[in-house]
PDB file of C-alpha atoms in Angstrom:
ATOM      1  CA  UNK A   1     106.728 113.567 117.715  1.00 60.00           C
ATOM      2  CA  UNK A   2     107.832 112.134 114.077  1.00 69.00           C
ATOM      3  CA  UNK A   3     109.769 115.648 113.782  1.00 74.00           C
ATOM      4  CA  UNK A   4     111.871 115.024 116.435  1.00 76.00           C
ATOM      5  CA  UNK A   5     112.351 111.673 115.668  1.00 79.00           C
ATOM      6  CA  UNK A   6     113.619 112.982 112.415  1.00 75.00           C
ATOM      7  CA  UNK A   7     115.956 115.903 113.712  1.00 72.00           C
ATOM      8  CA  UNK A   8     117.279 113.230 116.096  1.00 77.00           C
ATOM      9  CA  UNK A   9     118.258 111.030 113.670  1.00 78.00           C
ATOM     10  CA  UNK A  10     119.662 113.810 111.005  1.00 73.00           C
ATOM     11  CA  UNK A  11     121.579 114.888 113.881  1.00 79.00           C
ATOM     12  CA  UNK A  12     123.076 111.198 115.022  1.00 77.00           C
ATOM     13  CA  UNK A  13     123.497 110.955 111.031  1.00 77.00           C
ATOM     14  CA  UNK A  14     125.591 113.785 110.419  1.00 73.00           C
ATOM     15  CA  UNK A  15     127.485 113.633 114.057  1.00 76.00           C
ATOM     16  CA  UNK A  16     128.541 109.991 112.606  1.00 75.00           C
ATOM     17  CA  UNK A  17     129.672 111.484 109.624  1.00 73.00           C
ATOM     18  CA  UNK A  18     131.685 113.793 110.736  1.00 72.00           C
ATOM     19  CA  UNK A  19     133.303 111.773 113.525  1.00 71.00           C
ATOM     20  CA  UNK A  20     134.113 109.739 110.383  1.00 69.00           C
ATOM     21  CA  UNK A  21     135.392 112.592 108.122  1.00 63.00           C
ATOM     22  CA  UNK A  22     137.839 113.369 111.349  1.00 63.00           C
ATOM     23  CA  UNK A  23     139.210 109.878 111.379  1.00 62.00           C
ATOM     24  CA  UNK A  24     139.673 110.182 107.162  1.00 58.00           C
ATOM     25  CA  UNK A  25     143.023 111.710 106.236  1.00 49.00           C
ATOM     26  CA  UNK A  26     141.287 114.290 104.348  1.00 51.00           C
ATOM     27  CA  UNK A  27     141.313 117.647 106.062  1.00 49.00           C
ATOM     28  CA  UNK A  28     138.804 118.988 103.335  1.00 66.00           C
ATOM     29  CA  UNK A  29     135.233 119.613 103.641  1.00 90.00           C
ATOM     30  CA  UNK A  30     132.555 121.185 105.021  1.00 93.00           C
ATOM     31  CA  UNK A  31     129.347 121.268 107.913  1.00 95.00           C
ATOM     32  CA  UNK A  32     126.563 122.750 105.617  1.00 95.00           C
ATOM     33  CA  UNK A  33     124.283 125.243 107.679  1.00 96.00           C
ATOM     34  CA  UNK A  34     121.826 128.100 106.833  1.00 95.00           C
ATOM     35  CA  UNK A  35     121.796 130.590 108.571  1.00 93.00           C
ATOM     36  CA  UNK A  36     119.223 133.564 107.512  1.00 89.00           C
ATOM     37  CA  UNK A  37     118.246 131.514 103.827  1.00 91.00           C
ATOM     38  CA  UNK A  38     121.756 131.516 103.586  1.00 92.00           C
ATOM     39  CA  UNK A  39     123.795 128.626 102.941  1.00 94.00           C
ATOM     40  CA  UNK A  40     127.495 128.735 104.941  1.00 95.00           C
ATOM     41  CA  UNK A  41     129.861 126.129 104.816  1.00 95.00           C
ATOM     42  CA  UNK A  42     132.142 125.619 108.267  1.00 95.00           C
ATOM     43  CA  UNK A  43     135.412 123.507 107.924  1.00 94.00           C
ATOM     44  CA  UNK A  44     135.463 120.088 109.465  1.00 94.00           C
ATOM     45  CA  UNK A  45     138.394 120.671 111.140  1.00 93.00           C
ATOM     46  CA  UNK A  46     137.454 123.623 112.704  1.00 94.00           C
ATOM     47  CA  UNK A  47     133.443 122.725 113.450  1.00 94.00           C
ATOM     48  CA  UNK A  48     133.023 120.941 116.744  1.00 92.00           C
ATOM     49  CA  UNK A  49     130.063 118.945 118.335  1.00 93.00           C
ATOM     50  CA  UNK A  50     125.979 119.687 117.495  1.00 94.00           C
ATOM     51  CA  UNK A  51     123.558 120.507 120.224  1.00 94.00           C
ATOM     52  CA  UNK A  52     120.127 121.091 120.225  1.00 92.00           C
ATOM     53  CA  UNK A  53     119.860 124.494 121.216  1.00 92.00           C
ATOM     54  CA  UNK A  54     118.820 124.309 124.835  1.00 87.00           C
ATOM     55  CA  UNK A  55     118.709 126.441 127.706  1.00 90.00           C
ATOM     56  CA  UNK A  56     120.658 129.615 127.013  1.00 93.00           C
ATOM     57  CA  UNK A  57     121.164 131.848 129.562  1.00 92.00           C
ATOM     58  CA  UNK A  58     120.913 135.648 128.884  1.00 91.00           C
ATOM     59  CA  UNK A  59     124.721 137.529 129.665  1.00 89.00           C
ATOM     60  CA  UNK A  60     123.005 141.181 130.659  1.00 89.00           C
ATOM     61  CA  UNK A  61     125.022 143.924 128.921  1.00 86.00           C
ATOM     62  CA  UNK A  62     126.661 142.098 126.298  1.00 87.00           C
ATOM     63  CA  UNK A  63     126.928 142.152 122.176  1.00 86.00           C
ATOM     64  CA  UNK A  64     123.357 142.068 120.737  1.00 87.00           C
ATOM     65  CA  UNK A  65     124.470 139.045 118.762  1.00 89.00           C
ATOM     66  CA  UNK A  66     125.488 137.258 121.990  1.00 90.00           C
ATOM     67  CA  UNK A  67     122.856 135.078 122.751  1.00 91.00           C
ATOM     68  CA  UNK A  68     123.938 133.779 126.428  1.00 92.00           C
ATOM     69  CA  UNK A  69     125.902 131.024 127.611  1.00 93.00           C
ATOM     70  CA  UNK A  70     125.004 127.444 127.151  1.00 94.00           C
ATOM     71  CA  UNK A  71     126.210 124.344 129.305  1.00 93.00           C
ATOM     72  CA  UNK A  72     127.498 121.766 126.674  1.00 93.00           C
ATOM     73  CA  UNK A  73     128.466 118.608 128.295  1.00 90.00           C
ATOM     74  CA  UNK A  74     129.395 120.295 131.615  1.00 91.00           C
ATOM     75  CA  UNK A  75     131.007 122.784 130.395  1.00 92.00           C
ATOM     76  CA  UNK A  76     130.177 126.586 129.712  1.00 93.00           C
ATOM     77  CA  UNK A  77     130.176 128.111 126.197  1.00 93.00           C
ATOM     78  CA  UNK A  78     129.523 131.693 125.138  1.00 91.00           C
ATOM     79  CA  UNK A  79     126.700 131.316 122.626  1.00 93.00           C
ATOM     80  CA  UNK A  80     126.632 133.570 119.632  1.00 92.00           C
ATOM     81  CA  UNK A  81     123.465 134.006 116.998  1.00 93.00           C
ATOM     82  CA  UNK A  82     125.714 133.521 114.116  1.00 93.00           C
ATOM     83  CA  UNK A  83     123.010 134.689 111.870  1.00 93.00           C
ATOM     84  CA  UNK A  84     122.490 137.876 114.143  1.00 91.00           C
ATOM     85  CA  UNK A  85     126.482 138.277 113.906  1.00 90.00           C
ATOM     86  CA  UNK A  86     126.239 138.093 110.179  1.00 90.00           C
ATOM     87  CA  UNK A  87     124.040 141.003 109.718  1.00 87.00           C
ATOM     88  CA  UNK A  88     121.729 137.891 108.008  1.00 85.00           C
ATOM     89  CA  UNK A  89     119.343 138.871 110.100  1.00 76.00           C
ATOM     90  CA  UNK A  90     117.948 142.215 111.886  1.00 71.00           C
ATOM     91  CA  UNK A  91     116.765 142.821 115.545  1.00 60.00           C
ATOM     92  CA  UNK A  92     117.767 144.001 118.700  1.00 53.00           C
ATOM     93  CA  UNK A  93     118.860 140.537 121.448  1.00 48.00           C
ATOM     94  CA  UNK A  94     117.078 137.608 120.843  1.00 49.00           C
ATOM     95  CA  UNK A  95     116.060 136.520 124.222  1.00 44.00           C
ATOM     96  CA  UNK A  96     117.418 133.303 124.072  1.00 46.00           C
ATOM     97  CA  UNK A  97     116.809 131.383 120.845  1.00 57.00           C
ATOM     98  CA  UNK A  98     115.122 128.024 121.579  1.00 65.00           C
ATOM     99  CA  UNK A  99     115.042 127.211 117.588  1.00 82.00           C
ATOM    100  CA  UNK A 100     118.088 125.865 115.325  1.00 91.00           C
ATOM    101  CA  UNK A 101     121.190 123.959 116.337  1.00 95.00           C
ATOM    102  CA  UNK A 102     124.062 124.973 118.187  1.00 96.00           C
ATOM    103  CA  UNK A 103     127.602 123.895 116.555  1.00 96.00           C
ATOM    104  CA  UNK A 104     130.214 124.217 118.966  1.00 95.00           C
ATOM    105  CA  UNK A 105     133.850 125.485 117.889  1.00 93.00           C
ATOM    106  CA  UNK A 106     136.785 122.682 118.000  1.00 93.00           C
ATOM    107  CA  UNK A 107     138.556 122.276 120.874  1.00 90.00           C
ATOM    108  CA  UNK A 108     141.774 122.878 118.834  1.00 90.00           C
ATOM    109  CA  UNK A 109     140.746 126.619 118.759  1.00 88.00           C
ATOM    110  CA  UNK A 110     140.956 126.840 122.508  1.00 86.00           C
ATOM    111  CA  UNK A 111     137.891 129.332 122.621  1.00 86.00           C
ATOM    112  CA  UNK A 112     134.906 127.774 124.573  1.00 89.00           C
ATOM    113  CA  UNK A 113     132.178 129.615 122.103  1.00 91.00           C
ATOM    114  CA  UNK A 114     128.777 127.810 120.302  1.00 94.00           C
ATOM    115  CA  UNK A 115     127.586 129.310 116.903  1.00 95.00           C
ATOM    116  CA  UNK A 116     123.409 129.265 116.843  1.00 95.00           C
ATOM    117  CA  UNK A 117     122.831 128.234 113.236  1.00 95.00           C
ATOM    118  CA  UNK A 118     119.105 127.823 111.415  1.00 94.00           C
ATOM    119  CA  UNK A 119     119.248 124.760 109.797  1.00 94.00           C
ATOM    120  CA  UNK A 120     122.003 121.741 109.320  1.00 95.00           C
ATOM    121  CA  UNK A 121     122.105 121.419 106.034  1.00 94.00           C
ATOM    122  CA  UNK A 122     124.741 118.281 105.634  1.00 92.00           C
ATOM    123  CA  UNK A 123     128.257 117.897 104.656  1.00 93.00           C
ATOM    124  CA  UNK A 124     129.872 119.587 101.517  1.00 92.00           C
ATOM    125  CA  UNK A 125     133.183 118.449  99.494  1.00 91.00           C
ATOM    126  CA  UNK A 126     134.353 120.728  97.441  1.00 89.00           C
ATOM    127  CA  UNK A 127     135.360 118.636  94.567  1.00 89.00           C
ATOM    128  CA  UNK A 128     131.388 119.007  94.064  1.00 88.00           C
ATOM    129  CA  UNK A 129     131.190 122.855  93.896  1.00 91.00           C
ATOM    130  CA  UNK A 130     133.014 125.705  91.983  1.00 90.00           C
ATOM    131  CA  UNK A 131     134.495 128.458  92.967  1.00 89.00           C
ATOM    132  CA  UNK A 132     132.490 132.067  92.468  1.00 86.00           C
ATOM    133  CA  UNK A 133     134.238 134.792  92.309  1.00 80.00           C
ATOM    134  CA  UNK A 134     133.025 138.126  93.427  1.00 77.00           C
ATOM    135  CA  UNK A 135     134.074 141.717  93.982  1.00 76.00           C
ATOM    136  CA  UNK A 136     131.794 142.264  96.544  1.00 76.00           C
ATOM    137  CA  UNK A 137     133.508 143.479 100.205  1.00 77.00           C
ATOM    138  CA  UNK A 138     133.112 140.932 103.119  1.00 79.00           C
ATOM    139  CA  UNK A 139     134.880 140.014 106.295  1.00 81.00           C
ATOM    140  CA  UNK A 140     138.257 138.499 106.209  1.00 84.00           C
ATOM    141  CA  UNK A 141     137.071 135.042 107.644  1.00 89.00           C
ATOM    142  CA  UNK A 142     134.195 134.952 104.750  1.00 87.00           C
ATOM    143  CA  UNK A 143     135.524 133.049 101.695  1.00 82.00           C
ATOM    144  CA  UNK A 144     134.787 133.237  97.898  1.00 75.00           C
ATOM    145  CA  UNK A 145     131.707 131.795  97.334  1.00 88.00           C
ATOM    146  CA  UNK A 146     130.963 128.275  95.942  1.00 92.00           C
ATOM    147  CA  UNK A 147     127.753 126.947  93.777  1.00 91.00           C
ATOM    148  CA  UNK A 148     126.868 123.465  94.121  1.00 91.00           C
ATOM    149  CA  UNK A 149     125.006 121.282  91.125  1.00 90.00           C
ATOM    150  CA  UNK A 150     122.293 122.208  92.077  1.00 92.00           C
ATOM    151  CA  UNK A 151     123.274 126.253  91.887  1.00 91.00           C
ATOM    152  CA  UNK A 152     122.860 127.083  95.568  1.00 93.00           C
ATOM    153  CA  UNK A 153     125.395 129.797  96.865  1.00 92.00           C
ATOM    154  CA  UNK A 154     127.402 128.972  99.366  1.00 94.00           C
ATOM    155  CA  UNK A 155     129.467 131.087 101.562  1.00 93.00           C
ATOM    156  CA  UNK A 156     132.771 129.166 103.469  1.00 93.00           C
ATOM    157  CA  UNK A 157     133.788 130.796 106.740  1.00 94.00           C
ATOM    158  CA  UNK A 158     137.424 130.200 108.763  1.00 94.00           C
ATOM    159  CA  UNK A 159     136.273 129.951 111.879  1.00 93.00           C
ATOM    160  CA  UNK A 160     139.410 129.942 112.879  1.00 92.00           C
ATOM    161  CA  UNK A 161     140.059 133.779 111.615  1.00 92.00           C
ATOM    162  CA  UNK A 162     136.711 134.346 113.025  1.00 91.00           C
ATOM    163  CA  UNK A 163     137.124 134.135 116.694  1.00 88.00           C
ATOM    164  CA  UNK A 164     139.820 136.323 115.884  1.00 87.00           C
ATOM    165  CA  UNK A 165     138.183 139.030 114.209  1.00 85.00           C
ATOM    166  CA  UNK A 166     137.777 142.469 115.930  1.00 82.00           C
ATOM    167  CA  UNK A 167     134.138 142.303 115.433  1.00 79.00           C
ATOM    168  CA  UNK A 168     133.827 139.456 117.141  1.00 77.00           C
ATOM    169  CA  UNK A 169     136.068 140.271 119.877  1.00 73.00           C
ATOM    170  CA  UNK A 170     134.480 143.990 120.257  1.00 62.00           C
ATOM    171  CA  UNK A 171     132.343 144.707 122.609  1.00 44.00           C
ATOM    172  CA  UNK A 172     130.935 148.231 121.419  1.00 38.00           C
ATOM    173  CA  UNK A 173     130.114 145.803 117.917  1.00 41.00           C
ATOM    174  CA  UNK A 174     126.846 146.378 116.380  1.00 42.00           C
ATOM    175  CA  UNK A 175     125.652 144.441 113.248  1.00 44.00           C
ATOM    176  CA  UNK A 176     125.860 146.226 110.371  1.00 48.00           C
ATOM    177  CA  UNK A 177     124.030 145.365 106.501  1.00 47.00           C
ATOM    178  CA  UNK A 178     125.428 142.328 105.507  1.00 51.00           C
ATOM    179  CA  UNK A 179     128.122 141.517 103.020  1.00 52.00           C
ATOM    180  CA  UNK A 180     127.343 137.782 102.282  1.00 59.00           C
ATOM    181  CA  UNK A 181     123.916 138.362 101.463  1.00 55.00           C
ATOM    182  CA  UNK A 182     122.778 136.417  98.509  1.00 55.00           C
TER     183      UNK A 182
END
């Protein structure tokens, strides 16, 4: 009961803070998740609500990384297993993930869809992290990476370019090795 008493109050904590990071002139930062051990960072501006993952129903014939559709505050969101979608992790459909949290996409992207993360982490600034460079090929919506102080990798996604990748709008796609790996 104390766990959930804790994960209620991390998630009031961080929904506070970034109700209050939206009201801040800043447009910089982050929503800290894992996703898979790895550590992604989600612009504020583009990150929407957290839900508890709850019921999710199963969408028969869809993308293995679609995990259902959720009703989030009486209204109906595509779900997807961001860490499925990633490559971050490997296995046919997940039946409906009951673990993790679900962060919703902004409104201002007009695109009713829920990303299944791990793990909230927190909130990031940059002015706290440097930029890593790295050869390495990833998706167009996956960032540079950035260490913190305490030399986690991080990995920033644009959501935004997300929702608009081919991968994500393809039906026929299939997870592949990841490219963000750490």
């Amino acid at each position: 009961m104390a766990n959930k008493d804790a994960l209620r109050d991390l998630q009031v904590r961080l929904a506070n803070r970034l109700r209050e990071a939206r009201e801040q002139p800043r447009q910089v930062g982050w929503l800290a998740v894992e996703c898979g051990g790895n550590g992604l960072l989600m612009p504020l501006a583009q990150a929407g609500e957290i839900h508890p993952v709850g019921r999710i129903t199963a969408v028969p014939h869809a993308k293995p990384w679609l995990a259902g559709v959720a009703n989030l505050r009486g209204e109906l969101y595509a779900v997807v297993d961001l860490p499925l979608f990633l490559g971050l992790q490997e296995g046919g459909r997940n039946p409906g993930p009951t673990q993790g949290q679900l962060v919703a996409l902004n409104a201002s992207l007009n695109l009713n869809a829920a990303l299944r993360v791990d793990r909230l982490v927190g909130l990031r600034d940059p002015e706290h992290m440097t930029v890593e460079h790295s050869d390495a090929p990833r998706p167009g919506f996956v960032s540079a990476g950035w260490r913190d102080a305490q030399g986690r990798l991080w990995q920033a996604l644009d959501l935004a370019q997300m929702a608009n990748d081919p991968a994500f709008l393809d039906v026929a796609h299939r997870p592949q090795a990841s490219t963000i790996k750490q």
